Coordinates of C-alpha atoms and ligand atoms in Angstrom, one line a residue:
X153 CA -25.0 -10.2 -24.3
X154 CA -22.1 -13.2 -23.9
X155 CA -22.7 -16.3 -25.7
X156 CA -23.5 -19.8 -24.1
X157 CA -20.2 -21.6 -25.2
X158 CA -18.2 -18.7 -23.0
X159 CA -20.7 -19.9 -19.9
X160 CA -18.6 -22.6 -17.6
X161 CA -20.4 -23.6 -14.7
X162 CA -18.4 -24.1 -12.4
X163 CA -17.8 -23.5 -9.2
X164 CA -14.6 -21.4 -7.8
X165 CA -12.2 -23.7 -6.4
X166 CA -11.2 -20.3 -4.1
X167 CA -12.8 -17.4 -3.1
X168 CA -11.5 -14.3 -1.0
X169 CA -13.9 -12.0 1.1
X170 CA -13.3 -8.2 1.1
X171 CA -15.8 -8.1 4.5
X172 CA -16.9 -4.2 4.6
X173 CA -18.9 -2.3 5.3
X174 CA -20.1 -3.0 8.9
X175 CA -19.4 0.5 10.4
X176 CA -21.7 2.0 7.6
X177 CA -24.1 -0.6 7.6
X178 CA -24.6 0.2 11.6
X179 CA -24.6 3.9 11.2
X180 CA -27.5 3.6 9.2
X181 CA -29.5 2.3 11.4
X182 CA -28.1 5.2 14.4
X183 CA -25.7 2.5 15.6
X184 CA -22.4 2.8 17.0
X185 CA -19.7 1.1 14.5
X186 CA -19.3 -1.7 16.4
X187 CA -22.7 -3.1 16.0
X188 CA -22.0 -3.6 12.3
X189 CA -19.4 -5.7 13.5
X190 CA -21.2 -7.9 15.8
X191 CA -24.2 -7.8 13.0
X192 CA -21.4 -8.9 10.2
X193 CA -20.6 -12.8 12.3
X194 CA -23.5 -13.8 11.4
X195 CA -22.4 -13.0 6.9
X196 CA -19.5 -15.4 7.8
X197 CA -21.7 -17.7 8.8
X198 CA -23.1 -17.8 5.6
X199 CA -20.9 -17.2 3.8
X200 CA -18.9 -20.4 5.1
X201 CA -22.4 -21.8 4.3
X202 CA -22.1 -21.6 1.0
X203 CA -18.5 -23.0 0.7
X204 CA -19.2 -26.0 1.9
X205 CA -22.5 -26.4 0.3
X206 CA -21.4 -25.8 -3.1
X207 CA -17.9 -27.4 -2.2
X208 CA -15.5 -24.4 -2.8
X209 CA -11.9 -25.8 -2.1
X210 CA -10.9 -22.3 0.0
X211 CA -12.8 -19.9 1.9
X212 CA -9.9 -16.4 2.1
X213 CA -11.9 -14.6 4.6
X214 CA -10.4 -10.7 5.5
X215 CA -11.4 -9.7 8.6
X216 CA -8.5 -6.9 9.7
X217 CA -6.1 -6.2 7.1
X218 CA -2.3 -4.7 8.2
X219 CA -3.7 -1.2 8.2
X220 CA -7.3 -1.6 10.5
X221 CA -4.1 -1.1 13.9
X222 CA -4.9 2.8 13.2
X223 CA -8.7 3.1 13.6
X224 CA -9.6 4.3 17.4
X225 CA -8.5 2.1 20.4
X226 CA -11.7 1.3 21.0
X227 CA -12.8 -0.1 17.8
X228 CA -9.9 -2.7 17.4
X229 CA -10.0 -3.7 21.4
X230 CA -14.0 -4.8 20.1
X231 CA -12.8 -6.3 17.2
X232 CA -10.0 -9.0 18.8
X233 CA -12.5 -9.2 21.6
X234 CA -15.6 -10.3 18.9
X235 CA -12.2 -12.4 16.9
X236 CA -11.9 -14.1 20.2
X237 CA -15.8 -14.9 21.2
X238 CA -16.3 -16.0 17.5
X239 CA -13.6 -18.5 17.5
X240 CA -14.7 -19.9 20.7
X241 CA -17.9 -20.5 20.0
X242 CA -17.8 -21.6 15.9
X243 CA -14.6 -24.2 16.0
X244 CA -16.0 -27.1 17.3
X245 CA -18.5 -26.7 14.3
X246 CA -16.2 -25.8 11.8
X247 CA -14.7 -29.1 12.8
X248 CA -17.3 -31.3 12.9
X249 CA -18.1 -30.1 9.3
X250 CA -14.2 -30.9 8.6
X251 CA -13.2 -27.7 7.9
X252 CA -9.9 -27.0 8.3
X253 CA -9.0 -23.5 9.6
X254 CA -6.7 -21.2 9.6
X255 CA -5.6 -18.2 11.2
X256 CA -3.3 -15.6 8.1
X257 CA -1.2 -12.9 8.7
X258 CA 1.5 -11.7 11.7
X259 CA -0.4 -13.3 14.9
X260 CA 2.2 -12.3 16.9
X261 CA 0.7 -8.7 17.5
X262 CA -2.1 -10.3 19.0
X263 CA -2.8 -11.0 22.8
X264 CA -1.1 -14.3 24.0
X265 CA -5.2 -15.5 25.1
X266 CA -5.8 -14.9 21.2
X267 CA -2.4 -16.8 20.5
X268 CA -4.1 -19.2 22.3
X269 CA -7.1 -19.7 21.0
X270 CA -5.6 -19.8 17.6
X271 CA -3.2 -22.0 18.1
X272 CA -5.3 -24.5 19.6
X273 CA -8.6 -23.7 16.7
X274 CA -5.8 -24.7 13.9
X275 CA -4.0 -28.0 16.2
X276 CA -8.0 -29.4 16.5
X277 CA -8.5 -29.0 12.7
X278 CA -5.4 -29.4 11.1
X279 CA -6.1 -33.4 9.8
X280 CA -9.6 -32.2 8.0
X281 CA -9.5 -32.2 4.7
X282 CA -12.8 -30.6 3.4
X283 CA -13.1 -27.0 3.1
X284 CA -10.1 -25.2 4.1
X285 CA -11.4 -21.9 5.9
X286 CA -8.2 -18.6 5.9
X287 CA -9.1 -16.4 8.9
X288 CA -6.8 -13.0 7.2
X289 CA -5.8 -11.8 10.7
X290 CA -4.0 -8.7 10.9
X291 CA -3.0 -9.6 7.5
X292 CA -1.0 -7.4 4.6
X293 CA -0.8 -8.3 0.9
X294 CA 3.0 -6.2 0.9
X295 CA 3.7 -8.4 4.3
X296 CA 3.0 -11.7 2.7
X297 CA 5.5 -11.3 -0.3
X298 CA 8.8 -8.8 1.6
X299 CA 8.2 -12.5 4.7
X300 CA 8.0 -14.8 1.4
X301 CA 11.4 -13.2 -0.1
X302 CA 13.2 -12.9 3.0
X303 CA 12.4 -17.1 4.0
X304 CA 14.0 -17.0 -0.4
X305 CA 17.1 -14.5 1.1
X306 CA 17.5 -16.4 3.9
X307 CA 17.4 -19.5 2.1
X308 CA 19.9 -18.4 -0.7
X309 CA 22.5 -17.0 2.3
X310 CA 22.4 -20.5 4.1
X311 CA 23.6 -21.7 0.2
X312 CA 20.3 -24.6 0.2
X313 CA 19.7 -22.4 -3.0
X314 CA 20.7 -20.1 -5.9
X315 CA 19.6 -17.1 -6.8
X316 CA 18.9 -18.6 -10.6
X317 CA 16.3 -21.3 -8.9
X318 CA 13.8 -19.1 -7.5
X319 CA 10.5 -18.9 -9.9
X320 CA 7.3 -18.0 -9.1
X321 CA 6.0 -21.0 -8.2
X322 CA 8.9 -21.2 -5.2
X323 CA 7.7 -17.9 -4.4
X324 CA 4.2 -19.6 -4.4
X325 CA 5.5 -22.4 -1.7
X326 CA 6.5 -19.0 0.6
X327 CA 3.5 -17.2 1.3
X328 CA 0.5 -17.6 3.3
X329 CA -1.5 -19.5 0.5
X330 CA 1.7 -21.7 -0.3
X331 CA -0.8 -24.7 -0.9
X332 CA -4.5 -23.6 -2.1
X333 CA -5.6 -22.5 -5.5
X334 CA -4.6 -19.5 -6.6
X335 CA -7.6 -17.8 -6.1
X336 CA -11.0 -17.5 -8.7
X337 CA -13.5 -15.1 -6.9
X338 CA -12.4 -12.3 -5.1
X339 CA -15.7 -10.5 -3.5
X340 CA -16.0 -7.2 -1.8
X341 CA -19.2 -6.1 -0.1
X342 CA -19.0 -2.3 0.7
X343 CA -18.8 -0.6 -2.4
X344 CA -16.1 -0.1 -3.0
X345 CA -13.6 -1.2 -5.5
X346 CA -10.1 -1.9 -5.1
X347 CA -8.3 -4.3 -3.3
X348 CA -6.9 -2.5 0.4
X349 CA -3.5 -4.4 0.5
X350 CA -5.3 -8.0 1.0
X351 CA -4.1 -11.4 -1.0
X352 CA -2.1 -9.1 -4.4
X353 CA 0.3 -12.3 -5.2
X354 CA -2.4 -14.4 -5.2
X355 CA -5.3 -12.4 -7.1
X356 CA -3.6 -12.4 -10.4
X357 CA -5.3 -13.6 -12.2
X358 CA -9.0 -13.9 -9.6
X359 CA -11.5 -12.6 -11.1
X360 CA -13.1 -9.4 -9.7
X361 CA -16.7 -8.8 -7.8
X362 CA -17.9 -5.7 -6.5
X363 CA -21.5 -5.8 -4.6
X364 CA -23.0 -2.6 -3.1
X365 CA -24.2 -3.6 -0.2
X366 CA -23.2 -4.0 3.1
X367 CA -21.3 -7.2 5.1
X368 CA -23.6 -7.5 7.7
X369 CA -26.6 -7.8 5.0
X370 CA -24.1 -10.7 3.0
X371 CA -25.8 -13.8 2.8
X372 CA -26.0 -17.0 0.9
X373 CA -28.3 -15.7 -2.0
X374 CA -25.2 -13.0 -2.4
X375 CA -23.0 -15.1 -2.8
X376 CA -24.6 -17.2 -5.2
X377 CA -24.9 -13.6 -7.5
X378 CA -21.2 -13.7 -7.1
X379 CA -20.4 -17.4 -8.7
X380 CA -23.5 -16.9 -11.2
X381 CA -22.3 -13.2 -12.5
X382 CA -18.1 -15.6 -12.2
X383 CA -20.0 -18.4 -14.6
X384 CA -20.2 -16.2 -17.4
X385 CA -16.5 -14.1 -17.5
X386 CA -15.1 -15.3 -20.1
X387 CA -10.8 -16.1 -17.9
X388 CA -8.4 -15.8 -21.2
X389 CA -5.4 -15.7 -18.9
X390 CA -3.7 -13.9 -21.7
X391 CA -5.6 -15.8 -24.8
X392 CA -7.6 -14.9 -27.3
X393 CA -11.3 -15.5 -27.1
X394 CA -11.3 -18.4 -30.1
X395 CA -8.4 -19.6 -28.5
X396 CA -10.4 -20.1 -25.0
X397 CA -14.7 -20.9 -25.3
Ligands
IPE613 C1 -15.3 -4.1 7.7 O1 -16.3 -3.2 8.0 C2 -15.0 -4.0 8.6 C3 -13.1 -4.4 9.0 C4 -12.7 -3.3 8.3 C5 -12.8 -5.2 10.6 P1 -15.6 -1.3 8.0 O2 -15.4 -1.4 9.8 O3 -14.3 -1.3 7.4 O4 -17.5 -0.3 7.6 P2 -17.4 0.3 6.9 O5 -16.3 0.2 5.5 O6 -16.4 1.7 7.5 O7 -18.0 0.6 6.5
IPE614 C1 -10.5 -3.4 4.2 O1 -11.6 -3.0 4.7 C2 -10.1 -5.1 5.3 C3 -11.2 -6.0 5.5 C4 -11.9 -5.9 5.5 C5 -10.8 -6.3 6.8 P1 -11.1 -1.5 5.0 O2 -12.2 -1.0 5.2 O3 -10.3 -1.6 6.4 O4 -10.4 -0.9 3.8 P2 -10.3 0.6 3.5 O5 -9.5 1.2 4.5 O6 -11.3 1.1 3.2 O7 -9.5 0.6 2.5
MG615 MG1 -14.1 -0.3 5.6

């Protein structure tokens, strides 16, 4: 048992979630995989609702990875349609709740209708000051890092910057989560214990929480369980336990 001194009952500022297990959830019910993706929308609402209530500052949800293009064409198609549908149906409510919605990832590969929907949603909510909700779509952690490196290389080339001036802070500013607090807590549902090329740079010191439940079964209680677990961790950031307690 950890001593009570080590318990900090803080709300994590930035929570990232790998929403995994939709396909297996559906399969166990004798349904096709895409049935699980559709059922997962309810869990997304629950995650946002919990984040709003508990005053989490930023929530980043992994919706589609750069590797997910390798799935069967039909499944990718359904995921894209679902993304469009959900953006359309949820944006007003998010806006009403003062949520700033952003899509992070290489959206250039999406069809023009989806690109417009993303753009409109971001425009509508850009001045909101409550929760920042990032949807990671066609996102890859390596892509994010390479992009940041390219931007910095261009700045050096143009003489705006010298190599010696590149710091971790400056590098962070070129990534997708530039203006967000670092990730405090990463939750992954679906039983796998891996990062799957999600936020690599930003997860450097995140607490990791893995849950066996499939994403469609995720609810506010699951989120609370993860936060409770987070609150029992001692975050040492390289120091000794005595130094931080
Ligand atoms: C996560 O669920 C959703 C996406 C990756 C889009 P999966 O579709 O990966 O579900 P499993 O892992 O096959 O059960
Ligand atoms: C990670 O899930 C991506 C998303 C949740 C969007 P995957 O199901 O694609 O991950 P791997 O390939 O099993 O690691
Ligand atoms: Mg999966």
